[in-house]
């Protein structure tokens, strides 16, 4: 007997994303967050819907928010990949450097939302800095 296909539901996708070790998110076409997975809340604290809309910017370094807005303008106008790095203040007060990347989701030729993921590269950045100092 052939395996049954999993239902393609929003709840199923969110349940899967909540198991991911990296921050995953969805924004609407205006750039407002509509979903953040469990990894985000483990990093910065709170519970849904905290950080939805544009509230996430409260924990991102202001310089990085400005850079993200510029990159968002370009990506949303062209449908290109939205990517870069941002520094995020964790709930313990430490700063984490996250590398983010998002792609638009198209339906009937129109972007309906963007799905993104952040990888925490804080330790990698620290290791690279230590190597530069050692060399």
Coordinates of C-alpha atoms in Angstrom, one line a residue:
X1 CA 0.0 0.0 0.0
X2 CA 1.4 3.4 -1.0
X3 CA 2.1 5.9 1.9
X4 CA -0.5 8.6 2.3
X5 CA 0.5 12.2 1.6
X6 CA 0.6 14.5 4.6
X7 CA -2.1 17.1 4.7
X8 CA -0.9 20.5 3.4
X9 CA -2.3 22.6 6.2
X10 CA -1.1 25.7 7.9
X11 CA -1.2 23.9 11.3
X12 CA 0.9 21.1 10.0
X13 CA 3.5 23.5 8.6
X14 CA 3.6 25.5 11.8
X15 CA 3.9 22.4 13.9
X16 CA 6.9 21.3 11.8
X17 CA 8.5 24.7 12.0
X18 CA 8.2 24.8 15.8
X19 CA 10.5 21.7 15.9
X20 CA 13.3 23.5 14.0
X21 CA 16.4 24.4 15.9
X22 CA 16.6 27.7 13.9
X23 CA 14.4 30.7 14.0
X24 CA 11.7 30.5 11.3
X25 CA 9.2 33.2 10.4
X26 CA 6.5 34.4 8.0
X27 CA 5.9 38.0 7.0
X28 CA 3.1 39.4 4.9
X29 CA 3.8 41.4 1.8
X30 CA 4.0 44.6 3.9
X31 CA 6.8 43.1 6.0
X32 CA 4.8 42.5 9.1
X33 CA 5.5 39.3 11.0
X34 CA 2.5 36.9 11.1
X35 CA 4.4 33.9 12.6
X36 CA 7.5 33.2 14.6
X37 CA 8.5 29.6 15.6
X38 CA 9.4 28.4 19.1
X39 CA 13.2 29.1 18.5
X40 CA 12.5 32.8 18.4
X41 CA 10.7 32.8 21.7
X42 CA 13.4 30.7 23.3
X43 CA 15.9 33.3 22.2
X44 CA 14.1 36.5 23.0
X45 CA 11.3 35.5 25.3
X46 CA 7.6 36.1 25.2
X47 CA 4.8 34.1 23.7
X48 CA 2.7 34.5 20.5
X49 CA 1.5 37.0 19.4
X50 CA 4.3 39.0 21.1
X51 CA 6.8 40.2 18.4
X52 CA 4.2 40.0 15.6
X53 CA 3.7 43.0 13.2
X54 CA 6.8 45.1 13.5
X55 CA 7.3 44.7 17.2
X56 CA 10.3 42.3 16.5
X57 CA 12.3 45.4 15.8
X58 CA 12.4 46.2 19.5
X59 CA 15.0 43.5 20.0
X60 CA 17.1 44.1 16.9
X61 CA 20.0 46.5 16.9
X62 CA 18.7 49.8 15.4
X63 CA 21.5 50.0 12.8
X64 CA 20.5 46.5 11.6
X65 CA 16.8 47.4 11.4
X66 CA 17.7 50.3 9.1
X67 CA 19.8 48.0 6.9
X68 CA 17.0 45.4 6.9
X69 CA 14.4 48.0 5.8
X70 CA 16.6 48.9 2.8
X71 CA 17.1 45.3 1.8
X72 CA 13.4 44.7 2.3
X73 CA 12.5 47.5 -0.1
X74 CA 14.7 46.0 -2.8
X75 CA 13.7 42.4 -2.2
X76 CA 9.9 43.1 -2.1
X77 CA 10.1 45.3 -5.2
X78 CA 11.9 42.7 -7.2
X79 CA 10.9 39.3 -5.6
X80 CA 14.5 38.6 -4.9
X81 CA 15.8 36.7 -1.9
X82 CA 15.8 38.8 1.3
X83 CA 19.0 38.1 3.2
X84 CA 21.6 39.6 5.6
X85 CA 22.6 39.6 9.2
X86 CA 21.1 41.2 12.3
X87 CA 22.0 41.5 15.9
X88 CA 19.3 40.4 18.3
X89 CA 19.1 41.0 22.0
X90 CA 18.4 37.7 23.8
X91 CA 16.2 37.5 26.9
X92 CA 19.4 37.1 29.0
X93 CA 20.7 40.5 27.7
X94 CA 23.3 39.0 25.4
X95 CA 23.5 39.9 21.8
X96 CA 23.3 37.2 19.1
X97 CA 24.2 37.6 15.4
X98 CA 21.7 35.9 13.2
X99 CA 22.1 35.3 9.5
X100 CA 18.6 35.5 7.9
X101 CA 17.3 34.5 4.5
X102 CA 13.7 34.6 3.2
X103 CA 12.0 33.8 -0.1
X104 CA 8.6 35.0 -1.4
X105 CA 5.7 32.6 -1.7
X106 CA 3.8 33.1 -4.9
X107 CA 0.1 32.3 -5.6
X108 CA -1.3 33.0 -9.0
X109 CA 1.8 35.0 -9.9
X110 CA 1.6 37.3 -6.9
X111 CA 3.7 37.2 -3.7
X112 CA 1.4 36.5 -0.8
X113 CA 4.0 36.3 2.0
X114 CA 7.7 35.6 2.7
X115 CA 9.1 32.6 4.6
X116 CA 12.4 33.0 6.3
X117 CA 14.9 31.4 8.6
X118 CA 17.6 32.7 10.8
X119 CA 20.8 30.8 11.8
X120 CA 22.6 31.9 15.0
X121 CA 26.2 32.6 13.9
X122 CA 27.3 34.2 17.1
X123 CA 29.9 31.5 18.0
X124 CA 31.1 31.4 14.4
X125 CA 31.7 35.2 14.5
X126 CA 33.5 34.9 17.8
X127 CA 35.7 32.1 16.5
X128 CA 36.6 34.1 13.3
X129 CA 37.5 37.1 15.5
X130 CA 39.7 35.0 17.7
X131 CA 41.5 33.5 14.7
X132 CA 42.1 37.0 13.2
X133 CA 43.6 38.1 16.5
X134 CA 45.7 34.9 16.8
X135 CA 47.1 35.4 13.3

